[in-house]
Coordinates of N, CA and C in Angstrom, one line a residue:
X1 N -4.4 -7.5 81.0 CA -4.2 -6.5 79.9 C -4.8 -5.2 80.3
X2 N -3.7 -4.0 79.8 CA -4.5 -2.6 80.5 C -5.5 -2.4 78.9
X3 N -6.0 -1.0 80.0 CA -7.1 -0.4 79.1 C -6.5 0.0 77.9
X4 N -5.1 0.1 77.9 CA -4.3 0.8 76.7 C -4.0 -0.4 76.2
X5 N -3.6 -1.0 76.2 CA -3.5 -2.3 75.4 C -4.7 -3.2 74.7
X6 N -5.7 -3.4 75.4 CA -7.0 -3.2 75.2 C -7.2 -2.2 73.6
X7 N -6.9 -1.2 73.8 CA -7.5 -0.4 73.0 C -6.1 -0.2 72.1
X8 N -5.2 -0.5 71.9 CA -4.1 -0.8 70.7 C -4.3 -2.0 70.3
X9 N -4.8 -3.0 70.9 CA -5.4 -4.2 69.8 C -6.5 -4.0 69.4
X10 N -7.6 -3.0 69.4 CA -8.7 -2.6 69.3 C -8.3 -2.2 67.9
X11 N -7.4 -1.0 67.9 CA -6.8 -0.6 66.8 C -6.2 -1.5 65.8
X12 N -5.4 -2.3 66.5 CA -5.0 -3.1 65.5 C -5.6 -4.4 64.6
X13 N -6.8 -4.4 65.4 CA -8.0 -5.1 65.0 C -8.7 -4.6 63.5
X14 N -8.8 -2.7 63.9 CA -9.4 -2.5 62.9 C -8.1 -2.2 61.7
X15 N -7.1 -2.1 62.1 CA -6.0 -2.1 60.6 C -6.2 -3.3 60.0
X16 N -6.6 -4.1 60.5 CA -6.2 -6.0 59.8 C -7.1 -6.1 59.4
X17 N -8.7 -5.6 60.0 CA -10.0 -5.6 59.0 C -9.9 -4.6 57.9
X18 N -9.0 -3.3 58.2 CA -9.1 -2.1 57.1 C -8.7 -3.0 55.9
X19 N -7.4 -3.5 56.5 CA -6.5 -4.5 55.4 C -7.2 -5.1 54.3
X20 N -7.8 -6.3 55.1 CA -8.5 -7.3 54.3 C -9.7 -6.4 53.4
X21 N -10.4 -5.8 54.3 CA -11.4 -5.2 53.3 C -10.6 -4.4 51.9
X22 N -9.3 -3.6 52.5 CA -9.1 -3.5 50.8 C -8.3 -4.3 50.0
X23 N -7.8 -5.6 50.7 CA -7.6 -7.1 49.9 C -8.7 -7.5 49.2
X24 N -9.4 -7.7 49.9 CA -11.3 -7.7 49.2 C -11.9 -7.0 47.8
X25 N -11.1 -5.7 48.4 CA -11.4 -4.6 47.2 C -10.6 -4.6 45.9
X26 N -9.7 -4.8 46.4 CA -8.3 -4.7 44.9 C -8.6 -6.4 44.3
X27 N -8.9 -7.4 45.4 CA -9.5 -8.5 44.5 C -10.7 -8.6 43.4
X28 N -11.7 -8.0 43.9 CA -12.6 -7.8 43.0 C -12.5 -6.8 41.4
X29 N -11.8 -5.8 41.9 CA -11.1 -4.9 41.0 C -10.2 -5.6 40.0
X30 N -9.3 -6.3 40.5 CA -8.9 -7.2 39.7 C -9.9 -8.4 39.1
X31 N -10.5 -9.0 39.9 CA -11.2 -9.6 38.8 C -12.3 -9.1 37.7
X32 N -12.9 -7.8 38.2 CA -13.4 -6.8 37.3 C -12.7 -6.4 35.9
X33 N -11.1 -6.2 36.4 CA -10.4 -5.8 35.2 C -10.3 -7.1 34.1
X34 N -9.9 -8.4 35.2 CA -10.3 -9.4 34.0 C -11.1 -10.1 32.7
X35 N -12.3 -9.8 34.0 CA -13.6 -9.5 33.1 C -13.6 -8.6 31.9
X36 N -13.2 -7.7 32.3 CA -13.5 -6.8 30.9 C -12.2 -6.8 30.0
X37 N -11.2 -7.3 29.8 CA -10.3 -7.4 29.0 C -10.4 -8.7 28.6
X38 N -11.5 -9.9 29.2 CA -11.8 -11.0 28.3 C -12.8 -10.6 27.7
X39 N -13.7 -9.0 27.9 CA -15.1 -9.0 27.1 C -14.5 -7.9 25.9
X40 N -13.2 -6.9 26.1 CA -12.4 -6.7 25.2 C -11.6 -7.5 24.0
X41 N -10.8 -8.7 24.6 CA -10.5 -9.6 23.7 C -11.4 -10.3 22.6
X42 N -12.9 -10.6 23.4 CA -13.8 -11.0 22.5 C -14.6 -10.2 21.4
X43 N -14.7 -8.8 21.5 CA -15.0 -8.0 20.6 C -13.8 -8.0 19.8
X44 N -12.4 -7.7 20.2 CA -11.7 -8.0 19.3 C -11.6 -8.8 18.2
X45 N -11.9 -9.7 18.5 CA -11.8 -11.0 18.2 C -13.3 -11.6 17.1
X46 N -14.1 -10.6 17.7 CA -15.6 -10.4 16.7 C -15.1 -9.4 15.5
X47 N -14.6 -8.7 16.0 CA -14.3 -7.6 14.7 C -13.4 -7.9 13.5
X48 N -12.9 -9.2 13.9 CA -11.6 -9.1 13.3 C -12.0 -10.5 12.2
X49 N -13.6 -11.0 13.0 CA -14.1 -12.1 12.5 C -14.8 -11.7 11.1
X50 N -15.4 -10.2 12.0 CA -16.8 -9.4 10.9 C -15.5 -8.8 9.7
X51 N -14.3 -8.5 9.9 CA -13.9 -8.0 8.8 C -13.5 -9.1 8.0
X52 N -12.8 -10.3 8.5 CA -12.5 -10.9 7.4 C -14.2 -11.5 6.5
X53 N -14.5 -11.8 7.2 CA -16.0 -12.4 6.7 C -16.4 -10.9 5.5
X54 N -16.1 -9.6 6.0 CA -16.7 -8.2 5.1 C -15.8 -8.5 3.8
X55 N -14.8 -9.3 4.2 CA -13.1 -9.2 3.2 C -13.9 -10.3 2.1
X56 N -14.2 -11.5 3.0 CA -14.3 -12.4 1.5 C -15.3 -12.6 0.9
X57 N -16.4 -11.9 1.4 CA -17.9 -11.1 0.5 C -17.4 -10.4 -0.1
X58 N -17.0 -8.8 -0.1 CA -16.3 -8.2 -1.0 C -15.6 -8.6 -2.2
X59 N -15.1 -9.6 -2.0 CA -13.9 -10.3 -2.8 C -15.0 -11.4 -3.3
X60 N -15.8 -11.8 -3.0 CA -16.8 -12.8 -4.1 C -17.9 -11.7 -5.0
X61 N -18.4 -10.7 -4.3 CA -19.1 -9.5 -5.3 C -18.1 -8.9 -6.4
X62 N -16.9 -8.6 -6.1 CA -15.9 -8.3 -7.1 C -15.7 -9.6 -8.4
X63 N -15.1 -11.0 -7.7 CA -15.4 -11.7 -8.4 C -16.6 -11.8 -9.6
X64 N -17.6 -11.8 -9.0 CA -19.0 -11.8 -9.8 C -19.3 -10.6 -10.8
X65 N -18.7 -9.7 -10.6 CA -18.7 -8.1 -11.3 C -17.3 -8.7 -12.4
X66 N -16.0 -8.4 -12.1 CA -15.4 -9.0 -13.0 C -15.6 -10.1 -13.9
X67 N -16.1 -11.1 -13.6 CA -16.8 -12.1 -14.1 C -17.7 -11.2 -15.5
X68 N -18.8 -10.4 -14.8 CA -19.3 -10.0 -15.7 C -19.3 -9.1 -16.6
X69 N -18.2 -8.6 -16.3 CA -17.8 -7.0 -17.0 C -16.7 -7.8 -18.2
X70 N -16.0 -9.5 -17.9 CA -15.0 -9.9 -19.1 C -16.1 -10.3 -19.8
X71 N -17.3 -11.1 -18.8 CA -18.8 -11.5 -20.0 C -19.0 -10.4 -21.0
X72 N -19.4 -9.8 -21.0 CA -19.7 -8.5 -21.5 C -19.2 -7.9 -22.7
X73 N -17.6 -7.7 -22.0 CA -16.6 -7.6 -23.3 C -16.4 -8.3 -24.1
X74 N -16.1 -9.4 -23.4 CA -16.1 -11.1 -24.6 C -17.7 -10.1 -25.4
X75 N -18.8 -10.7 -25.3 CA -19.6 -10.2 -26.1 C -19.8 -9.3 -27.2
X76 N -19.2 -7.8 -25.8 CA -19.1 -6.8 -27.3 C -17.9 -7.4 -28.5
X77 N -16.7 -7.9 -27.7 CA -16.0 -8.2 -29.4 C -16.6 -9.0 -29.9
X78 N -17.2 -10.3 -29.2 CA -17.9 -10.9 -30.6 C -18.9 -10.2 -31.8
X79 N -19.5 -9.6 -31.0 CA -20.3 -8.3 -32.4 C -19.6 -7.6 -33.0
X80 N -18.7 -6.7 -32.2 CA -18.3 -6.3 -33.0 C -16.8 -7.1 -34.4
X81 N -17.3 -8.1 -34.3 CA -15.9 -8.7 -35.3 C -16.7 -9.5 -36.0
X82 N -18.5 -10.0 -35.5 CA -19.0 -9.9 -36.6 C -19.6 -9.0 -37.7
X83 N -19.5 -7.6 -37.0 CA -20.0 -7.0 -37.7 C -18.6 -6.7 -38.6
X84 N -17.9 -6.4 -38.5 CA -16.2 -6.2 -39.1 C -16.4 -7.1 -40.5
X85 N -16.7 -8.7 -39.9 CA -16.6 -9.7 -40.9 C -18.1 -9.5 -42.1
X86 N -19.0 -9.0 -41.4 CA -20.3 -9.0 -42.3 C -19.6 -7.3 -43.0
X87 N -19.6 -6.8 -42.4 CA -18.8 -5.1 -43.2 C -18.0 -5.6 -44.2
X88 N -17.0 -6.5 -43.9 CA -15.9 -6.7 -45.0 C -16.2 -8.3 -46.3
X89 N -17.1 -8.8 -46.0 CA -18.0 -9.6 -46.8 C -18.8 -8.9 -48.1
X90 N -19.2 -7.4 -47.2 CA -20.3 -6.8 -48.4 C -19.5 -5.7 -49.4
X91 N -18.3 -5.3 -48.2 CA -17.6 -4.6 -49.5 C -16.7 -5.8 -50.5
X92 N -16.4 -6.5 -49.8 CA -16.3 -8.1 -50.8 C -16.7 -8.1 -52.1
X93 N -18.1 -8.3 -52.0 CA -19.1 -8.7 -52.5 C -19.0 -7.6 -53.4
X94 N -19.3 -6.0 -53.3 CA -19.3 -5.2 -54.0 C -18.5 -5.1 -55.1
X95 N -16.8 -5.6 -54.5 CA -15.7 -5.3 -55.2 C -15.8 -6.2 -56.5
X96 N -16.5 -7.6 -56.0 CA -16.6 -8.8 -56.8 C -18.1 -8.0 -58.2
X97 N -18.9 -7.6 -57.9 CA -19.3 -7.1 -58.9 C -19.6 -6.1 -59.6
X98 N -18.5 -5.3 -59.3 CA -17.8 -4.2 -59.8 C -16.4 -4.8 -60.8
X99 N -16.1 -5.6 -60.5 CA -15.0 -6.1 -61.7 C -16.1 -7.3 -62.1
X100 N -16.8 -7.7 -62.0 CA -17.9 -8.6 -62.7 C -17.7 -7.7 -63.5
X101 N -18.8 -6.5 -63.4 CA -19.5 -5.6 -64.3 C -18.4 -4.7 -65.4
X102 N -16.9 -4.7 -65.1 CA -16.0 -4.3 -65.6 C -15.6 -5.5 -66.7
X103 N -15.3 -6.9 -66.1 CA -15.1 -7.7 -67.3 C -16.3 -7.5 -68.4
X104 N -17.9 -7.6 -67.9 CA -18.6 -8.0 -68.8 C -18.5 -6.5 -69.6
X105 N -18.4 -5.5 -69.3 CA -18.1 -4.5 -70.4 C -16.9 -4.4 -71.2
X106 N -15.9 -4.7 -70.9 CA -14.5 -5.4 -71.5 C -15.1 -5.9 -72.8
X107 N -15.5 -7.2 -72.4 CA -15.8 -8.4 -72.8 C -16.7 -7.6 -74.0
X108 N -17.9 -6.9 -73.9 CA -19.2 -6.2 -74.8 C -17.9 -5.4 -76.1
X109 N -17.3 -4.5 -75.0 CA -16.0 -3.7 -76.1 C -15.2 -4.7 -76.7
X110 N -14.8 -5.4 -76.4 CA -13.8 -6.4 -77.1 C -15.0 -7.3 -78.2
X111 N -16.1 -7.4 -77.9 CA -16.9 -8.3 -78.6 C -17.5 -7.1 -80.1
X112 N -17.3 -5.9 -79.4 CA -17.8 -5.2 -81.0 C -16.3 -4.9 -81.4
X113 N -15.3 -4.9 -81.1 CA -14.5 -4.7 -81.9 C -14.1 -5.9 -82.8
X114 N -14.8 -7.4 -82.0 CA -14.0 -8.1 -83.4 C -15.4 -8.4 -83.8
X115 N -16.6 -7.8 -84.2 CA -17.5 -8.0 -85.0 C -17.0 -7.2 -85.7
X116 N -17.1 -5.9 -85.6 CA -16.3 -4.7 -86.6 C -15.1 -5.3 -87.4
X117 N -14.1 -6.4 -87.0 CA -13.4 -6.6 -87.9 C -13.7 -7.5 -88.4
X118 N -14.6 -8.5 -88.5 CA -15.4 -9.4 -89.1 C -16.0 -8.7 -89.9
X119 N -16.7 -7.3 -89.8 CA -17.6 -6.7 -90.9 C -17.0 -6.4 -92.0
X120 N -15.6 -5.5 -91.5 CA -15.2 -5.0 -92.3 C -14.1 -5.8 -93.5
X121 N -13.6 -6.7 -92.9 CA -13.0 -8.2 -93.4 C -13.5 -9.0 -94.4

């Protein structure tokens, strides 16, 4: 072998090491990229856990608020429809002795007029 052949496998030595070294390199790189698009998929995959989990706490505090806001209302109408019924009870009541007190004066005027015709009879 000459000194030039010699030294074109020399060369060609170092292309096949260039080679591999950046087979080496682009392998790692790729498995680098793997890496982080399985450490991407899992944040994904966290976020998407934290929202629904944010979704159905939201949705049980809402529950619990509506819950208490129809408590509430139920409540207020019950007052207020007792107080309606005790309101319309007393004016009831009023009406009833206001025509009480209307018959028994009837009753007084009709009772002197037939004394009066008893007297006068």
């Amino acid at each position: 072998m000459s000194n030039n052949d010699t030294h074109q496998l020399s060369i060609l030595e170092d292309q096949v090491e260039d080679e591999d070294i950046m087979v080496k390199f682009t392998e790692i790189q790729l498995e680098r990229i793997d890496n982080l698009e399985g450490k991407v998929d899992d944040l994904q995959e966290r976020i998407v856990r934290h929202a629904i989990q944010n979704n159905i706490d939201l949705n049980e505090k809402l529950d619990a608020q509506r819950q208490k806001l129809e408590a509430n209302f139920q409540q207020q109408l019950d007052t207020q429809r007792q107080q309606l019924e005790a309101n319309f009870q007393q004016q009831l009541g009023a009406q009833r002795q206001r025509a009480k007190a209307r018959r028994q004066k009837l009753m007084a005027k009709y009772q002197r007029k037939i004394n009066a015709q008893r007297r006068a009879a």
